[in-house]
Short mmCIF file of C-alpha atoms in Angstrom, two decimals:
data_model
loop_
_atom_site.label_atom_id
_atom_site.label_comp_id
_atom_site.label_asym_id
_atom_site.label_seq_id
_atom_site.Cartn_x
_atom_site.Cartn_y
_atom_site.Cartn_z
CA MET A 7 43.54 29.84 -43.65
CA LEU A 8 43.39 27.10 -41.10
CA GLU A 9 45.49 28.34 -37.86
CA ILE A 10 46.99 25.48 -36.08
CA SER A 11 49.09 25.38 -32.81
CA PRO A 12 52.05 22.53 -33.59
CA LEU A 13 52.02 21.98 -29.76
CA LEU A 14 48.19 21.30 -29.44
CA LEU A 15 48.33 19.40 -32.96
CA ILE A 16 51.32 17.02 -31.63
CA SER A 17 49.46 16.56 -28.33
CA SER A 18 46.31 15.56 -30.06
CA ILE A 19 47.89 13.19 -32.13
CA ALA A 20 49.78 11.69 -29.20
CA ALA A 21 46.50 11.51 -27.22
CA GLY A 22 44.56 9.81 -29.92
CA TYR A 23 47.41 7.29 -30.66
CA LEU A 24 47.62 6.28 -27.12
CA LEU A 25 43.63 6.07 -26.84
CA GLY A 26 43.93 3.66 -30.00
CA VAL A 27 46.41 1.41 -28.15
CA VAL A 28 43.97 1.29 -25.08
CA SER A 29 40.89 0.60 -27.48
CA GLY A 30 42.91 -1.77 -29.76
CA LEU A 31 44.23 -4.04 -27.03
CA ALA A 32 41.35 -3.87 -24.67
CA PRO A 33 38.43 -6.28 -25.10
CA GLY A 34 35.05 -4.47 -25.08
CA ILE A 35 36.40 -1.07 -25.03
CA HIS A 36 35.76 0.63 -28.67
CA THR A 37 36.76 3.79 -30.08
CA ASN A 38 32.97 4.85 -29.92
CA ASN A 39 33.25 4.87 -26.00
CA PHE A 40 36.23 7.65 -25.94
CA ALA A 41 34.27 9.29 -28.91
CA LEU A 42 31.31 9.63 -26.93
CA VAL A 43 33.50 10.92 -23.94
CA LEU A 44 35.19 13.54 -26.14
CA VAL A 45 31.87 14.90 -27.34
CA ALA A 46 30.55 15.32 -24.26
CA SER A 47 33.64 17.00 -22.92
CA ALA A 48 34.18 19.40 -26.07
CA PRO A 49 32.42 22.58 -24.19
CA LEU A 50 34.75 22.18 -21.31
CA LEU A 51 37.92 21.36 -23.57
CA GLU A 52 36.84 24.47 -25.86
CA SER A 53 36.68 26.63 -22.75
CA ILE A 54 40.45 26.08 -21.78
CA GLY A 55 41.58 26.68 -25.53
CA VAL A 56 41.38 23.30 -26.97
CA ARG A 57 39.50 23.75 -30.05
CA PRO A 58 37.07 21.50 -32.08
CA ILE A 59 39.69 20.79 -34.67
CA TYR A 60 41.91 19.03 -32.01
CA ILE A 61 39.28 17.06 -30.70
CA VAL A 62 38.91 15.59 -34.49
CA VAL A 63 42.31 14.92 -34.38
CA ILE A 64 42.11 12.68 -31.25
CA ILE A 65 39.15 11.10 -32.35
CA LEU A 66 40.41 10.37 -36.08
CA ALA A 67 44.21 9.31 -34.62
CA ASN A 68 42.10 6.71 -31.94
CA SER A 69 40.28 5.54 -34.75
CA ILE A 70 43.16 4.73 -37.06
CA THR A 71 45.42 3.19 -34.41
CA HIS A 72 42.79 0.98 -33.30
CA THR A 73 42.48 -0.75 -36.60
CA PHE A 74 46.19 -1.51 -36.37
CA LEU A 75 46.10 -3.00 -32.95
CA ASP A 76 42.48 -4.85 -32.73
CA ILE A 77 43.59 -7.93 -34.40
CA ILE A 78 45.83 -8.69 -31.18
CA PRO A 79 42.71 -9.31 -28.75
CA SER A 80 40.84 -11.00 -31.72
CA VAL A 81 43.26 -13.72 -32.29
CA PHE A 82 44.71 -14.41 -29.25
CA LEU A 83 42.20 -13.72 -26.73
CA GLY A 84 39.14 -14.84 -28.79
CA ALA A 85 37.66 -11.23 -28.11
CA PRO A 86 36.61 -10.14 -31.69
CA GLU A 87 34.95 -6.99 -32.85
CA PRO A 88 32.47 -6.94 -35.68
CA ASP A 89 35.24 -5.62 -37.94
CA THR A 90 37.85 -8.43 -37.06
CA ALA A 91 35.50 -11.32 -36.36
CA LEU A 92 36.00 -13.07 -39.38
CA ALA A 93 39.87 -13.10 -38.70
CA LEU A 94 39.77 -15.16 -35.80
CA LEU A 95 39.44 -18.44 -37.17
CA PRO A 96 42.38 -17.98 -39.80
CA GLY A 97 44.18 -16.20 -37.09
CA HIS A 98 43.67 -18.85 -34.35
CA ARG A 99 44.38 -21.69 -36.90
CA LEU A 100 48.03 -20.14 -37.81
CA MET A 101 48.66 -19.53 -34.14
CA LEU A 102 48.15 -23.23 -33.28
CA GLU A 103 50.90 -23.87 -36.10
CA GLY A 104 53.18 -21.53 -34.09
CA ARG A 105 52.83 -18.38 -36.52
CA GLY A 106 51.41 -16.16 -34.34
CA GLU A 107 53.83 -13.32 -34.79
CA GLU A 108 53.07 -13.96 -38.68
CA VAL A 109 49.51 -13.20 -37.88
CA ILE A 110 49.99 -9.86 -36.57
CA ARG A 111 52.85 -8.93 -39.11
CA LEU A 112 50.42 -9.73 -42.10
CA SER A 113 47.86 -7.57 -39.96
CA ALA A 114 49.89 -4.69 -39.81
CA LEU A 115 50.94 -5.03 -43.44
CA GLY A 116 47.47 -4.92 -44.49
CA SER A 117 46.52 -1.98 -42.44
CA GLY A 118 49.70 -0.17 -43.77
CA SER A 119 49.05 -1.16 -47.29
CA SER A 120 45.41 -0.06 -47.35
CA ILE A 121 46.69 3.49 -46.25
CA ILE A 122 48.84 3.78 -49.33
CA LEU A 123 46.46 2.05 -51.41
CA SER A 124 43.65 4.45 -50.04
CA LEU A 125 45.35 7.53 -50.98
CA ILE A 126 45.75 6.10 -54.53
CA PHE A 127 42.01 4.99 -54.68
CA LEU A 128 40.62 8.35 -53.38
CA ILE A 129 39.76 10.23 -56.40
CA PRO A 130 38.42 7.11 -58.62
CA LEU A 131 36.05 5.82 -55.49
CA PHE A 132 34.73 9.37 -55.12
CA LEU A 133 33.97 9.94 -58.77
CA LEU A 134 32.20 6.60 -59.00
CA PHE A 135 30.03 7.19 -55.74
CA LYS A 136 29.39 10.85 -57.12
CA HIS A 137 27.80 9.41 -60.22
CA PHE A 138 26.44 5.76 -59.00
CA TYR A 139 25.58 6.48 -55.20
CA ILE A 140 21.64 7.06 -55.67
CA LEU A 141 21.42 3.89 -57.90
CA ILE A 142 23.59 1.61 -55.48
CA GLN A 143 21.47 3.16 -52.48
CA ARG A 144 18.14 2.06 -54.34
CA GLU A 145 19.58 -1.44 -55.37
CA MET A 146 20.94 -2.01 -51.67
CA GLY A 147 18.61 -4.79 -50.80
CA LEU A 148 19.38 -6.62 -54.19
CA ILE A 149 23.29 -6.26 -53.96
CA LEU A 150 22.91 -7.87 -50.37
CA ILE A 151 20.79 -10.57 -51.48
CA ALA A 152 23.43 -11.34 -54.49
CA ILE A 153 26.29 -11.50 -51.86
CA VAL A 154 24.35 -14.07 -49.99
CA ILE A 155 23.54 -16.00 -52.82
CA ILE A 156 27.38 -16.11 -53.64
CA MET A 157 28.25 -16.63 -50.05
CA ILE A 158 26.19 -19.86 -50.14
CA LEU A 159 26.96 -21.14 -53.61
CA THR A 160 30.74 -20.95 -53.11
CA GLU A 161 30.59 -23.37 -49.93
CA GLN A 162 32.50 -26.25 -50.38
CA GLY A 163 32.42 -27.92 -47.10
CA GLU A 164 35.04 -30.28 -45.98
CA VAL A 165 37.65 -31.33 -48.69
CA VAL A 166 37.42 -35.38 -48.59
CA GLU A 167 39.04 -37.61 -51.41
CA GLY A 168 36.52 -39.38 -53.20
CA ARG A 169 33.44 -37.12 -52.08
CA GLY A 170 30.29 -37.52 -54.56
CA SER A 171 29.58 -34.22 -56.46
CA LEU A 172 26.32 -34.17 -54.65
CA ALA A 173 27.95 -33.98 -51.33
CA VAL A 174 28.63 -30.26 -51.72
CA TRP A 175 25.08 -29.51 -51.54
CA LYS A 176 24.75 -30.72 -48.04
CA TYR A 177 27.14 -28.62 -46.85
CA ARG A 178 25.26 -25.59 -48.70
CA MET A 179 22.11 -26.54 -46.73
CA TYR A 180 24.17 -26.46 -43.83
CA ALA A 181 25.35 -22.89 -44.97
CA VAL A 182 21.64 -21.55 -45.21
CA THR A 183 20.51 -23.24 -41.91
CA VAL A 184 23.58 -21.33 -40.08
CA PHE A 185 22.71 -18.37 -42.22
CA LEU A 186 18.93 -18.42 -41.20
CA LEU A 187 19.64 -19.04 -37.53
CA ALA A 188 22.12 -16.17 -37.27
CA GLY A 189 19.65 -13.94 -39.42
CA PHE A 190 16.50 -14.55 -37.28
CA LEU A 191 18.56 -13.93 -34.03
CA GLY A 192 20.00 -10.63 -35.67
CA VAL A 193 16.41 -9.68 -36.74
CA MET A 194 15.21 -10.30 -33.14
CA ALA A 195 17.98 -8.44 -31.49
CA PHE A 196 17.57 -5.24 -33.33
CA ASP A 197 14.02 -5.35 -33.14
CA ARG A 198 14.36 -5.34 -29.15
CA GLU A 199 17.59 -3.37 -28.94
CA ALA A 200 15.88 -1.06 -26.53
CA LEU A 201 16.09 -3.94 -23.83
CA ILE A 202 19.57 -3.48 -23.67
CA ASP A 203 20.41 -2.28 -19.98
CA PRO A 204 24.13 -2.12 -18.96
CA VAL A 205 24.90 -2.48 -15.60
CA LEU A 206 27.33 0.14 -16.09
CA GLY A 207 25.68 3.02 -18.35
CA TRP A 208 29.08 4.48 -19.55
CA MET A 209 29.88 1.23 -21.16
CA LYS A 210 26.57 0.82 -23.13
CA THR A 211 27.26 -0.63 -26.40
CA SER A 212 24.72 -1.88 -29.43
CA VAL A 213 23.69 -5.37 -29.59
CA LEU A 214 26.30 -6.06 -31.93
CA PHE A 215 29.02 -6.58 -29.04
CA PRO A 216 27.04 -9.56 -27.53
CA LEU A 217 26.41 -11.18 -30.72
CA PHE A 218 29.55 -11.22 -32.34
CA SER A 219 31.43 -11.95 -28.90
CA GLY A 220 28.96 -14.86 -28.79
CA LEU A 221 29.27 -16.21 -32.49
CA PHE A 222 32.88 -15.41 -32.97
CA GLY A 223 34.77 -15.17 -29.51
CA ALA A 224 32.88 -17.31 -26.98
CA SER A 225 32.05 -20.39 -29.41
CA MET A 226 35.85 -20.86 -30.19
CA LEU A 227 36.66 -20.45 -26.48
CA VAL A 228 34.24 -23.36 -25.50
CA ILE A 229 35.55 -25.43 -28.54
CA SER A 230 39.03 -24.75 -27.06
CA ILE A 231 38.29 -25.71 -23.69
CA LEU A 232 36.59 -28.55 -24.55
CA THR A 233 39.20 -29.87 -26.97
CA HIS A 234 41.89 -29.14 -24.34
CA THR A 235 43.72 -26.68 -27.08
CA ARG A 236 47.68 -26.25 -26.33
CA ILE A 237 49.64 -23.47 -27.94
CA PRO A 238 52.94 -24.79 -29.50
CA PRO A 239 56.17 -22.81 -29.56
CA GLN A 240 55.83 -19.72 -31.66
CA LYS A 241 58.00 -19.41 -34.40
CA ARG A 242 60.24 -16.09 -35.12
CA GLY A 243 60.49 -14.34 -38.12
CA GLY A 244 58.53 -13.00 -41.08
CA PHE A 245 55.91 -14.66 -43.77
CA THR A 246 56.08 -16.47 -46.69
CA LEU A 247 53.16 -15.12 -48.77
CA PRO A 248 53.93 -14.35 -52.38
CA GLY A 249 54.01 -10.80 -53.44
CA TRP A 250 51.31 -11.01 -56.02
CA ARG A 251 49.15 -12.39 -53.35
CA ILE A 252 50.23 -9.51 -50.55
CA LEU A 253 48.83 -7.45 -53.30
CA ARG A 254 45.73 -8.99 -54.20
CA GLY A 255 45.08 -9.27 -50.43
CA ALA A 256 45.75 -5.56 -50.00
CA VAL A 257 44.02 -4.32 -52.93
CA SER A 258 40.59 -6.35 -52.22
CA GLY A 259 40.57 -5.29 -48.67
CA THR A 260 41.02 -1.61 -49.63
CA LEU A 261 38.30 -1.48 -52.31
CA ALA A 262 36.16 -3.42 -49.95
CA GLY A 263 36.71 -1.18 -46.87
CA GLY A 264 36.45 2.11 -49.32
CA ILE A 265 33.16 1.02 -51.15
CA VAL A 266 31.36 0.09 -47.87
CA ALA A 267 32.65 3.24 -46.39
CA PHE A 268 29.97 5.20 -48.77
CA LEU A 269 26.90 3.04 -48.52
CA PRO A 270 24.16 3.80 -46.24
CA GLY A 271 23.43 1.00 -43.14
CA VAL A 272 26.37 -1.34 -44.18
CA SER A 273 29.45 -1.62 -41.84
CA SER A 274 32.99 -2.62 -42.56
CA ALA A 275 31.91 -5.98 -41.08
CA ILE A 276 30.10 -6.39 -44.17
CA ALA A 277 33.31 -5.55 -45.97
CA THR A 278 35.35 -8.29 -44.52
CA LEU A 279 32.75 -10.66 -45.61
CA LEU A 280 33.12 -9.23 -49.17
CA ALA A 281 36.98 -9.44 -48.80
CA ARG A 282 36.39 -13.27 -48.01
CA LEU A 283 34.69 -13.58 -51.17
CA LEU A 284 37.00 -12.10 -53.20
CA ILE A 285 39.70 -14.57 -51.93
CA ARG A 286 38.24 -18.13 -52.70
CA GLU A 287 41.18 -20.42 -52.35
CA GLU A 288 40.23 -21.30 -49.05
CA HIS A 289 41.42 -24.89 -48.92
CA ARG A 290 45.15 -23.65 -50.69
CA PRO A 291 48.18 -22.65 -49.07
CA GLY A 292 48.31 -19.01 -48.23
CA SER A 293 44.54 -18.29 -48.08
CA ASP A 294 44.52 -17.76 -44.38
CA GLU A 295 47.35 -15.37 -44.49
CA GLU A 296 46.01 -13.39 -47.42
CA PHE A 297 42.50 -13.09 -45.65
CA ILE A 298 44.20 -11.77 -42.42
CA LEU A 299 46.00 -9.09 -44.72
CA SER A 300 43.08 -8.40 -46.48
CA ILE A 301 40.65 -7.85 -43.46
CA SER A 302 43.26 -5.70 -41.89
CA GLY A 303 43.14 -3.62 -44.98
CA VAL A 304 39.35 -3.47 -44.60
CA ASN A 305 39.09 -1.90 -41.52
CA THR A 306 41.82 0.36 -41.75
CA ALA A 307 40.62 1.70 -45.41
CA ASN A 308 37.18 2.09 -43.95
CA ALA A 309 38.06 4.50 -41.29
CA LEU A 310 39.95 6.52 -43.70
CA PHE A 311 37.07 6.54 -46.60
CA ALA A 312 34.76 7.22 -43.74
CA LEU A 313 36.35 10.48 -43.19
CA ILE A 314 36.10 11.15 -47.07
CA ALA A 315 32.32 10.37 -46.92
CA LEU A 316 31.90 12.72 -44.28
CA TYR A 317 33.85 15.34 -46.38
CA THR A 318 32.06 14.82 -49.77
CA ILE A 319 28.72 13.44 -49.35
CA HIS A 320 28.27 14.83 -45.51
CA ARG A 321 26.89 11.51 -44.48
CA PRO A 322 28.56 10.02 -41.19
CA ARG A 323 29.34 6.42 -41.77
CA SER A 324 30.83 5.25 -38.39
CA GLY A 325 30.62 6.20 -34.64
CA ALA A 326 33.81 8.15 -34.79
CA MET A 327 32.40 10.31 -37.57
CA VAL A 328 29.02 11.05 -35.96
CA ALA A 329 31.16 12.27 -33.24
CA ILE A 330 33.00 14.47 -35.49
CA GLU A 331 30.12 15.81 -36.88
CA GLY A 332 28.68 16.75 -33.61
CA ILE A 333 31.47 18.84 -32.53
CA ILE A 334 32.34 20.40 -35.73
CA ASP A 335 30.76 21.93 -38.83
CA THR A 336 32.37 19.61 -41.63
CA SER A 337 30.83 21.63 -44.23
CA SER A 338 33.00 24.62 -43.58
CA TRP A 339 36.22 22.09 -44.24
CA THR A 340 38.44 23.50 -47.08
CA ARG A 341 40.92 21.24 -49.07
CA ASP A 342 43.75 22.42 -46.55
CA THR A 343 41.54 20.90 -43.57
CA ILE A 344 41.20 17.39 -45.04
CA ASN A 345 44.85 17.58 -46.35
CA LEU A 346 45.79 17.81 -43.03
CA LEU A 347 43.72 15.24 -41.46
CA LEU A 348 45.06 12.94 -44.34
CA LEU A 349 48.45 13.68 -43.37
CA ILE A 350 47.69 12.88 -39.66
CA ILE A 351 46.34 9.43 -40.84
CA VAL A 352 49.69 8.80 -42.55
CA LEU A 353 51.90 9.79 -39.40
CA VAL A 354 49.57 7.85 -36.75
CA SER A 355 49.52 4.94 -39.18
CA PHE A 356 53.45 4.80 -39.21
CA LEU A 357 53.16 4.72 -35.57
CA ALA A 358 50.60 2.45 -35.16
CA TYR A 359 52.39 -0.07 -37.53
CA LEU A 360 55.72 0.17 -35.50
CA THR A 361 53.49 -0.55 -32.52
CA THR A 362 52.08 -3.27 -33.79
CA ILE A 363 55.18 -4.99 -35.16
CA GLN A 364 56.76 -4.67 -31.71
CA LEU A 365 53.75 -6.32 -29.96
CA GLY A 366 53.91 -9.09 -32.38
CA ARG A 367 57.54 -9.97 -31.23
CA VAL A 368 56.20 -10.20 -27.72
CA VAL A 369 52.61 -11.23 -27.17
CA PRO A 370 52.49 -14.84 -28.87
CA GLY A 371 55.41 -15.90 -26.57
CA LEU A 372 53.62 -14.76 -23.78
CA ILE A 373 50.52 -16.44 -25.06
CA GLN A 374 52.69 -19.70 -25.28
CA ARG A 375 53.80 -19.88 -21.54
CA ILE A 376 50.13 -19.80 -20.39
CA ASN A 377 47.95 -23.10 -19.97
CA TYR A 378 45.65 -22.09 -22.89
CA THR A 379 42.78 -23.90 -21.34
CA HIS A 380 42.76 -21.85 -18.29
CA LEU A 381 43.39 -18.79 -20.35
CA SER A 382 40.05 -19.73 -22.32
CA LEU A 383 37.97 -20.23 -19.54
CA LEU A 384 39.43 -16.86 -17.89
CA ILE A 385 38.81 -14.92 -21.15
CA LEU A 386 35.36 -16.94 -21.30
CA ILE A 387 34.65 -15.62 -17.78
CA MET A 388 35.93 -12.02 -18.42
CA LEU A 389 33.87 -11.74 -21.74
CA SER A 390 30.64 -13.00 -20.27
CA LEU A 391 31.12 -10.19 -17.57
CA LEU A 392 31.89 -7.44 -20.09
CA VAL A 393 28.73 -8.48 -21.98
CA LEU A 394 26.59 -8.18 -18.92
CA LEU A 395 27.98 -4.83 -17.74
CA SER A 396 27.58 -3.43 -21.14
CA SER A 397 24.38 -4.95 -22.52
CA GLY A 398 22.75 -6.24 -19.39
CA ILE A 399 20.30 -9.46 -18.98
CA PHE A 400 19.03 -9.06 -22.75
CA GLY A 401 23.02 -8.93 -23.96
CA ILE A 402 23.58 -12.31 -22.19
CA ILE A 403 20.54 -13.76 -23.41
CA LEU A 404 22.05 -12.87 -26.97
CA PHE A 405 25.56 -13.81 -25.94
CA LEU A 406 24.67 -17.44 -24.82
CA THR A 407 22.44 -17.79 -28.03
CA ALA A 408 25.17 -16.61 -30.40
CA THR A 409 27.79 -18.98 -28.97
CA VAL A 410 25.74 -21.91 -29.52
CA ILE A 411 25.09 -20.90 -33.42
CA GLY A 412 28.80 -19.97 -33.46
CA MET A 413 29.85 -23.44 -32.51
CA ILE A 414 27.75 -25.14 -35.52
CA PRO A 415 30.18 -24.16 -38.36
CA SER A 416 33.09 -25.78 -36.89
CA PHE A 417 31.01 -29.25 -36.42
CA ALA A 418 29.29 -28.81 -39.86
CA HIS A 419 32.78 -28.16 -41.63
CA ILE A 420 31.57 -24.88 -43.10
CA ARG A 421 32.75 -21.19 -43.30
CA ARG A 422 32.04 -19.35 -40.23
CA SER A 423 31.27 -16.31 -42.43
CA HIS A 424 27.76 -17.72 -42.65
CA THR A 425 27.08 -16.31 -39.32
CA MET A 426 27.13 -13.02 -40.86
CA GLY A 427 23.77 -13.55 -41.45
CA VAL A 428 23.21 -12.00 -38.05
CA LEU A 429 23.79 -8.45 -40.08
CA LEU A 430 22.93 -9.35 -43.54
CA LEU A 431 19.43 -10.76 -42.90
CA PRO A 432 18.37 -7.52 -40.80
CA LEU A 433 19.86 -5.58 -43.41
CA ILE A 434 18.30 -7.33 -46.18
CA CYS A 435 14.72 -6.85 -44.44
CA TYR A 436 15.59 -3.02 -43.88
CA PHE A 437 16.55 -2.21 -47.43
CA ASN A 438 13.64 -4.30 -49.09
CA GLY A 439 10.97 -2.63 -46.61
CA PHE A 440 10.13 -5.90 -44.65
#
């Protein structure tokens, strides 16, 4: 029987929730930073009566809350994480239409819906991977190649009236070029990851931070500065996305996030790409809104299913789960333990949802009052500084190179998702033994 102190449990939930608010809103701070500190502090905390299960609750609450709030700096400050990078362009577009609050509401709805749907899909996905996990793991290289082929062949480029049937292949060649440029950058970066030498040791991050900050963050900021982007008055209220599209976006995001949580070496950033491919109506009204909802569902579902993967197949699939495995023997968990943790996830999700909605009423109005060109320049400087502090000179080189590559899709009129080659090509090489 699991012995739990109600006071310590509530305190742990509150602490994790607050840490999630901080990591979700502050560019450059990730749940992994707090998880590492908590793991290092575990012996001290245990000596004063804080058992490992409470540290697990803090890490879990932090992880879930973070997935609700991280859309805000990604869209409004141009400071994306790998998990939210693809949402930046659709979210930015909607913000420039005066629909910033709608972006946040859609994101909150996507994350909240994914929690409910994840609980529904829990058993089916577990049974699926119980029987096919080894097969999927063995064929992962071919699966990723298939994803790339689909991604390239579904590229339509700029829709222009009277365009010839062969014009689409020009855009597909652009897509291949961007994919390979980003891919070779990714291969080089991962091969030389040991060169990451942060100015501040405690801020050390993986090569993904400078890569994604350049590909999806700085590239958009530079374009905003060059074009003197202005933020229009922001509208208040909800959204008009039809119910069936809300459901489709939530289901596709939840399934993509849940499936990827069980796969070795594949992050939720790839799951967002899967969600993008599932929603192909890119030039139709509502596609941006549905995609934002879907991506938010991916990230939250992935955080929940990472816990299930740790419990069922004993494989940590995220930094938070690696931390949890490092402080507690998960093989000793009972059904009561996992049920308690799932209940905590539901509670924290409710709190995070309310917080996100409330911030959605405040943040767009604040951004509107600021000169966006000056704000973009300030954020670009801060992002560069964060990269330097967390990954050193090598990180800055990756950041600048990624920024240039990240600007190409906007000028070539192709999807920015092709820059996900930065992850896909290294993974394809890894799974195919290159």
